[in-house]
Every structure is written in C-alpha cells, then in structure tokens.
Protein backbone atom coordinates (compact mmCIF):
# COMPACT_ATOMS: atom_id res chain seq x y z
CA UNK A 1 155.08 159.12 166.75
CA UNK A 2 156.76 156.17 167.85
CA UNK A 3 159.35 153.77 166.14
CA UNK A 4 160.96 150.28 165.99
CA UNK A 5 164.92 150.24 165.30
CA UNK A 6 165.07 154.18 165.00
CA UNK A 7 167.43 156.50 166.51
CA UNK A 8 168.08 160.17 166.18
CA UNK A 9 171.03 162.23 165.54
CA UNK A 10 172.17 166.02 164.56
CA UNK A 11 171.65 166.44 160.83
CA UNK A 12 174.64 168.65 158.64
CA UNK A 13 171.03 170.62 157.67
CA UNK A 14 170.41 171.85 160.80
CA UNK A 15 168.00 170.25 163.38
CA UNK A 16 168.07 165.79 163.63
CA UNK A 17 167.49 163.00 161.53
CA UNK A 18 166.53 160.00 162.19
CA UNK A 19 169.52 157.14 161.34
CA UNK A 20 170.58 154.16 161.81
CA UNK A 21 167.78 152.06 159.65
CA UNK A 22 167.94 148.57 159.23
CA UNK A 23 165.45 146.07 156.77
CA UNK A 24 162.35 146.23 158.83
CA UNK A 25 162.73 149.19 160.79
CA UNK A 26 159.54 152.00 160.86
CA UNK A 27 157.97 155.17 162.58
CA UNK A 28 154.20 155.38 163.00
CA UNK A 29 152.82 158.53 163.13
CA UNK A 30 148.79 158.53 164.64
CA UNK A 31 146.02 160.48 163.22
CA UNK A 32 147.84 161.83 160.00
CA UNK A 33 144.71 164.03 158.25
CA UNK A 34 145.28 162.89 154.61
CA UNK A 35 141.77 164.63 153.78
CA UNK A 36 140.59 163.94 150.01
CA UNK A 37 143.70 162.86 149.04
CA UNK A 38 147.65 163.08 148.97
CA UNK A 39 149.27 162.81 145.31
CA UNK A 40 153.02 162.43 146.35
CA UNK A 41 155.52 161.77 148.98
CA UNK A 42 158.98 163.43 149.41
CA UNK A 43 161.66 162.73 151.92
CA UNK A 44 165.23 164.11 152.33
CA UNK A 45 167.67 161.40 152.50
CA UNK A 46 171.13 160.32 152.97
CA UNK A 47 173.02 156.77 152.31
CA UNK A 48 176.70 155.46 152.38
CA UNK A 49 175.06 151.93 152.77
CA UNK A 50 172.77 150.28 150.25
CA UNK A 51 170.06 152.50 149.94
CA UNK A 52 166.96 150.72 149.67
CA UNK A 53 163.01 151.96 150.08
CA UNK A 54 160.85 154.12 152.17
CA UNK A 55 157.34 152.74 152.12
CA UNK A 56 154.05 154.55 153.16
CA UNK A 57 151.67 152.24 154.87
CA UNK A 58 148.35 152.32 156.25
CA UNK A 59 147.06 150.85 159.51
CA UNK A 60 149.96 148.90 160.45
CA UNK A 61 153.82 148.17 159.27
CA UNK A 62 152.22 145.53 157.11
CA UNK A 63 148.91 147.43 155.71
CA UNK A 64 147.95 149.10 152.64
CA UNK A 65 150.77 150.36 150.55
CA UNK A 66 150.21 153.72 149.40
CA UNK A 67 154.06 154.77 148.27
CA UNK A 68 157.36 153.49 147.73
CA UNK A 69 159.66 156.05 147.36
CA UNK A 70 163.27 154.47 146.10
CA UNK A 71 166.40 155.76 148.04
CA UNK A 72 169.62 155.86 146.36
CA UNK A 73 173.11 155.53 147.61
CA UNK A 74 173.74 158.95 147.95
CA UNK A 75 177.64 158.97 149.16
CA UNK A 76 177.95 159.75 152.61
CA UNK A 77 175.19 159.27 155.63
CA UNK A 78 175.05 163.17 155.74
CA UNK A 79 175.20 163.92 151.85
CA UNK A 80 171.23 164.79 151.48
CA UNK A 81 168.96 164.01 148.24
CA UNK A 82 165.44 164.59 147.91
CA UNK A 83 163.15 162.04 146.43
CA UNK A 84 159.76 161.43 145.69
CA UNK A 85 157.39 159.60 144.77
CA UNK A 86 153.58 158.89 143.99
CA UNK A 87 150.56 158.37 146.66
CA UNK A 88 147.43 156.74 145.71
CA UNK A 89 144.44 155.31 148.11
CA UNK A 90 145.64 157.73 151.15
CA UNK A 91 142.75 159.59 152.13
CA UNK A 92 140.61 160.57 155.49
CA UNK A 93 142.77 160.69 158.76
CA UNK A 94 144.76 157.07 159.49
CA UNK A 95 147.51 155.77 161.26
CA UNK A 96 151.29 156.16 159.18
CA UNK A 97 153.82 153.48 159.10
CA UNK A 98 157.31 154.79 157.49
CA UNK A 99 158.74 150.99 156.81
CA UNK A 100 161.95 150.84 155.48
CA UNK A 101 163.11 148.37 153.40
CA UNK A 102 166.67 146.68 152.11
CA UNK A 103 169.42 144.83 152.02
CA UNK A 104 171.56 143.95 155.10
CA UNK A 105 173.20 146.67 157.48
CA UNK A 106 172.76 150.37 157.68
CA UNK A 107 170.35 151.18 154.88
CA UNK A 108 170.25 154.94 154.92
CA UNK A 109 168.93 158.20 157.07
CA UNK A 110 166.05 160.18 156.56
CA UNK A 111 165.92 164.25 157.50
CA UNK A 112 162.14 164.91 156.81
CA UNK A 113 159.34 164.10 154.85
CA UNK A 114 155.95 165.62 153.57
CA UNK A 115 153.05 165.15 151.35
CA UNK A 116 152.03 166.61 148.26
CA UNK A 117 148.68 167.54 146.74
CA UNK A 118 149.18 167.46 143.30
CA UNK A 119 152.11 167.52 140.62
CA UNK A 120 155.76 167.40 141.33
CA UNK A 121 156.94 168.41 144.53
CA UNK A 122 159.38 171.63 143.96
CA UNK A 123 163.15 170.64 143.58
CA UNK A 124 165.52 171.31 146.35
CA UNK A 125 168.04 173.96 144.94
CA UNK A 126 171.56 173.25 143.63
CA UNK A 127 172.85 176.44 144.13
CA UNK A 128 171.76 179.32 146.95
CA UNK A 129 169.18 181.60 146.06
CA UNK A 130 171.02 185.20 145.30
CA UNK A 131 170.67 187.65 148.32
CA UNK A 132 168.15 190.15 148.01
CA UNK A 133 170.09 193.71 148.78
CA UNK A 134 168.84 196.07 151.80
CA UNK A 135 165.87 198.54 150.41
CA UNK A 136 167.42 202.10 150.10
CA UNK A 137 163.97 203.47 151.04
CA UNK A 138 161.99 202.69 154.48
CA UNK A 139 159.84 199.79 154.06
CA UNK A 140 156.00 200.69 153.69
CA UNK A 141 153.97 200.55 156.83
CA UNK A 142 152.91 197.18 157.87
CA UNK A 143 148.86 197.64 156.87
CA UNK A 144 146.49 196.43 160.21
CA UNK A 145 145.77 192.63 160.24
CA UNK A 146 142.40 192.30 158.31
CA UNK A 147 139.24 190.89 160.29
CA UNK A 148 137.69 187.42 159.28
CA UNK A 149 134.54 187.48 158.27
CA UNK A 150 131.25 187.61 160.65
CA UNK A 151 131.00 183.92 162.18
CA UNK A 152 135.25 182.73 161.26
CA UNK A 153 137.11 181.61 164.18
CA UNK A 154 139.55 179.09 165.10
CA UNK A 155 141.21 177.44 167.68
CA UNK A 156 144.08 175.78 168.27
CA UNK A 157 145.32 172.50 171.07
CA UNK A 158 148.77 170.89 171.69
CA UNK A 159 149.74 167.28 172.85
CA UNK A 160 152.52 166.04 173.36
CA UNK A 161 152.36 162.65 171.78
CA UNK A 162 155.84 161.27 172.97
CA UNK A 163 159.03 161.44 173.44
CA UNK A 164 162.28 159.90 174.09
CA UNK A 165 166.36 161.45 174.87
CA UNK A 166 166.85 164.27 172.59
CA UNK A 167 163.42 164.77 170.88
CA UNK A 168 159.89 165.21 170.99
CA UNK A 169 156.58 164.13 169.13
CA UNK A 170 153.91 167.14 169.41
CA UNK A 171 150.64 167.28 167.84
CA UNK A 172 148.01 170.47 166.96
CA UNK A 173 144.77 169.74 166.88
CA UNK A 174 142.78 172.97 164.79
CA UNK A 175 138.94 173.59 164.96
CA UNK A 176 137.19 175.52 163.35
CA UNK A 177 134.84 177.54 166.58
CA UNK A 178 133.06 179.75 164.39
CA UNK A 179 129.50 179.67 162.50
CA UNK A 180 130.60 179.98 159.42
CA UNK A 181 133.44 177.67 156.86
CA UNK A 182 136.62 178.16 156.96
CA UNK A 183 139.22 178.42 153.98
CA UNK A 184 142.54 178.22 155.63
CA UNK A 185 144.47 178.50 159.39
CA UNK A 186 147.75 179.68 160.60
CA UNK A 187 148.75 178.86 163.92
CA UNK A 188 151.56 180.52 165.60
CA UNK A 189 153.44 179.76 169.06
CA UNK A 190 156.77 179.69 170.78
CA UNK A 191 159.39 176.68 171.50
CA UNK A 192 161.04 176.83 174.95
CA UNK A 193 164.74 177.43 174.81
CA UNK A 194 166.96 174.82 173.56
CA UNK A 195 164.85 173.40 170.90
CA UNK A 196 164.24 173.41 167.47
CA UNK A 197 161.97 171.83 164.73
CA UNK A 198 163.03 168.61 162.91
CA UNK A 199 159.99 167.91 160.84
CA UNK A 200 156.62 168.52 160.31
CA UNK A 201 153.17 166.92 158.39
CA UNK A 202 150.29 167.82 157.53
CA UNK A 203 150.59 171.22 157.23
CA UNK A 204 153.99 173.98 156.26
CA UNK A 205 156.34 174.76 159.22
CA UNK A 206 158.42 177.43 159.59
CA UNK A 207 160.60 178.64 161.99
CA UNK A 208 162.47 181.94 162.79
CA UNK A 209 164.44 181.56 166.25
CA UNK A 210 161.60 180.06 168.65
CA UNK A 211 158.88 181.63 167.27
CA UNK A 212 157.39 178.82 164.51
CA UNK A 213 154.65 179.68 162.13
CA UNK A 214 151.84 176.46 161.43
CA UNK A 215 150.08 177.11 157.70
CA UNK A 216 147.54 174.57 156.56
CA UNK A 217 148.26 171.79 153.61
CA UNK A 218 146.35 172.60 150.18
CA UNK A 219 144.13 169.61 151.50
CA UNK A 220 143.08 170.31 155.19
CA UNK A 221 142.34 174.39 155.05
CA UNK A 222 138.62 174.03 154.78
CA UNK A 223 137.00 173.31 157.92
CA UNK A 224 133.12 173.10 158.54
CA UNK A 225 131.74 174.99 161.53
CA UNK A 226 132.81 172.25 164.73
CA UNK A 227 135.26 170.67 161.86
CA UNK A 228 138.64 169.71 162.70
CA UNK A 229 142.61 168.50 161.64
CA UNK A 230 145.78 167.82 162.77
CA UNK A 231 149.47 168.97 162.24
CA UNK A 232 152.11 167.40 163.71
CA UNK A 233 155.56 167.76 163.89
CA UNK A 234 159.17 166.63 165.58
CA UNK A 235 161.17 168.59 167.92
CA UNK A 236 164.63 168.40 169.10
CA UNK A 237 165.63 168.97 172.76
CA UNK A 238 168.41 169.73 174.79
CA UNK A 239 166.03 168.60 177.90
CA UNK A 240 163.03 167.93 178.63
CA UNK A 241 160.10 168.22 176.56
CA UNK A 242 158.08 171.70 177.39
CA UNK A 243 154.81 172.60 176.65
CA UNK A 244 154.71 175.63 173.72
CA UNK A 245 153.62 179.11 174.41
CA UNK A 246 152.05 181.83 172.97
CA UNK A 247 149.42 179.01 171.18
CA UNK A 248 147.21 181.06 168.66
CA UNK A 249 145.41 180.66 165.75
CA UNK A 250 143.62 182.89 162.78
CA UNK A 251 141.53 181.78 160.13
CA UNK A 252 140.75 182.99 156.77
C-alpha cells in the first residue's frame, strides 16, 4: 500500500492506526482479490474532529465508487466505533483507493478495515466475552492433521510491497499447485521480533505472539488447479522490515 497525507501511530487497541486525515487524503492498496463480489465494508474508527467519510474507490482516488461508509464524531481520536457500510460493483482483483472525505482539519483515524460477503458484518462487543474456566479433566488428544485429497496442494509467496518508519506493507500471493480444486487455504508463518499485525484484507488474520494464522475470505477459497489470490496485510515495526518465516500453506 501506499498513501497521500497518511501517517501512523500506536492505537489504545493494540498494534497502529493510521491518523492524522485531512479532506483528500487516501491509501491505495494494489491487487485487492474482490472475487465475485464484496457486499459490505467495515472499518474501526475514531474522531474528536468532524468526522466525515471513508470512500471505497476503484482504479484511482477519483474512480468508481463502490462504498461510502459515514464516520461519526466519536469523542476522542482513540475512542473506537465500528461502522459499515454497503459494497456494490467491486468484483475481480483491482487497485483500492481509501479516500477520505470532510470538512476542514483533522477528520478522524482509522484502526482497520475489511470486507464482507454477505449480510451484516458481526457487531464489535460492548462488554468482554465471560472467561471460559480451566477444564478439570485433560484435554482430549489432539487427533493427526487429516490429508487433502489425491491432487490438493497449495502454495504460498510473500512480498514486501512497501514500507516506510514504523510499518510495513506485505502481500501473500496463494496458488493452488495441485490437480485438483481447491475449497479453502490457511497459511501460517512467523513475524520477526518486534512486530506485530495492524491490519489485514482479503482474507482473516490472526495472531498469537509471532506466530500469525492466514484463513481465506468466504469469496477467494476456491481456487482452480494453477488458480491464484492475494492477502495482504499491515505490519508494525520497531526496525526494519524482515522477511517472514516458517511460510506454509494447507488446503482443503
């Protein structure tokens, strides 16, 4: 990704957002795999300013519109609401342009955003999920991975799109290497020390200390024998930006 008028900066949420956004301002993100279709776009946000609009665009700052997700004034630039809205005409793999859109000054920052499917993305919780108590009894056995199919296989590449002081753009590019379809990937591999995920598209990120763990969207799991898609995602760094490790990836 790279931006006009953007800056990054630790987020109360963990990881950084990206702040300071003026009338104008916008990230474009390259080669975002939209496949048949995306139905809605969410985005964690924050304003003491005026607020004002996120708007998806195709091609360049000034193409398509596909969504315009309103952001409210939210009460402090680290007091976090999520909002969404609907996505129509975004489909294929094409260049992203986040434009933001307002009044004068500081409009608002923006911790993440992601794509939906279908429906109503789910609700960030008001109140913390209840702990689940320690199990009195050993846990079961963890059963043997199960073996794709005859003719499944997938592989996984990483490039490091750009970066700048204090964060990273990298991109995974899946195939699908076997004979036969594919119905879904998970890619796994390790950050270097020092840094930690900010965001991610195109596909569900997770991350348990540097280990981070890559599932595919509802819309980009099936692959064609030779087929292909991309996940990207945004790193924060307390150097230089490193290559991951431990790369891998399983079909289904």
């Amino acid at each position: 990704a790279w931006s006009v008028g953007v800056e990054t900066e630790p987020a109360s949420e963990g990881g950084m957002n990206v702040g300071f956004l003026s009338n104008g301002d916008y990230i474009k993100v390259k080669g975002v795999a939209f496949g048949s279709g995306a139905a809605s776009l969410s985005a964690r946000v924050a304003s003491a300013g005026s607020g004002g609009t996120i708007e998806a665009r195709l091609g360049s700052p000034t193409g398509t519109r596909v969504a315009a997700c309103t952001v409210p004034v939210t009460g402090g630039w680290q007091t976090w609401q999520t909002v969404s809205c609907p996505v129509t005409g975004a489909t294929g793999t094409q260049d992203l342009y986040l434009r933001f859109v307002g009044g004068s000054g500081n409009l608002f920052n923006l911790n993440w955003w992601q794509f939906g499917t279908g429906g109503d993305p789910t609700p960030t919780p008001t109140t913390p999920a209840p702990t689940t108590p320690a199990p009195t009894t050993p846990a079961p056995t963890t059963p043997p991975p199960t073996t794709p199919p005859a003719g499944q296989a997938c592989g996984v590449t990483y490039t490091q799109v750009g970066s700048w002081s204090g964060g990273y753009e990298g991109r995974l590019t899946i195939t699908n290497t076997g004979s036969a379809p594919i119905s879904g990937w998970r890619v796994t591999f390790s950050l270097p020390s020092g840094q930690s995920l900010s965001q991610g598209w195109n596909a569900t990120f997770g991350q348990q200390g540097s280990q981070v763990t890559v599932t595919n969207a509802a819309y980009n799991g099936q692959l064609s024998a030779g087929g292909s898609t991309t996940a990207g995602y945004i790193a924060s760094s307390t150097g230089s930006a490193q290559t991951p490790t431990n790369l891998a990836c399983t079909s289904s």
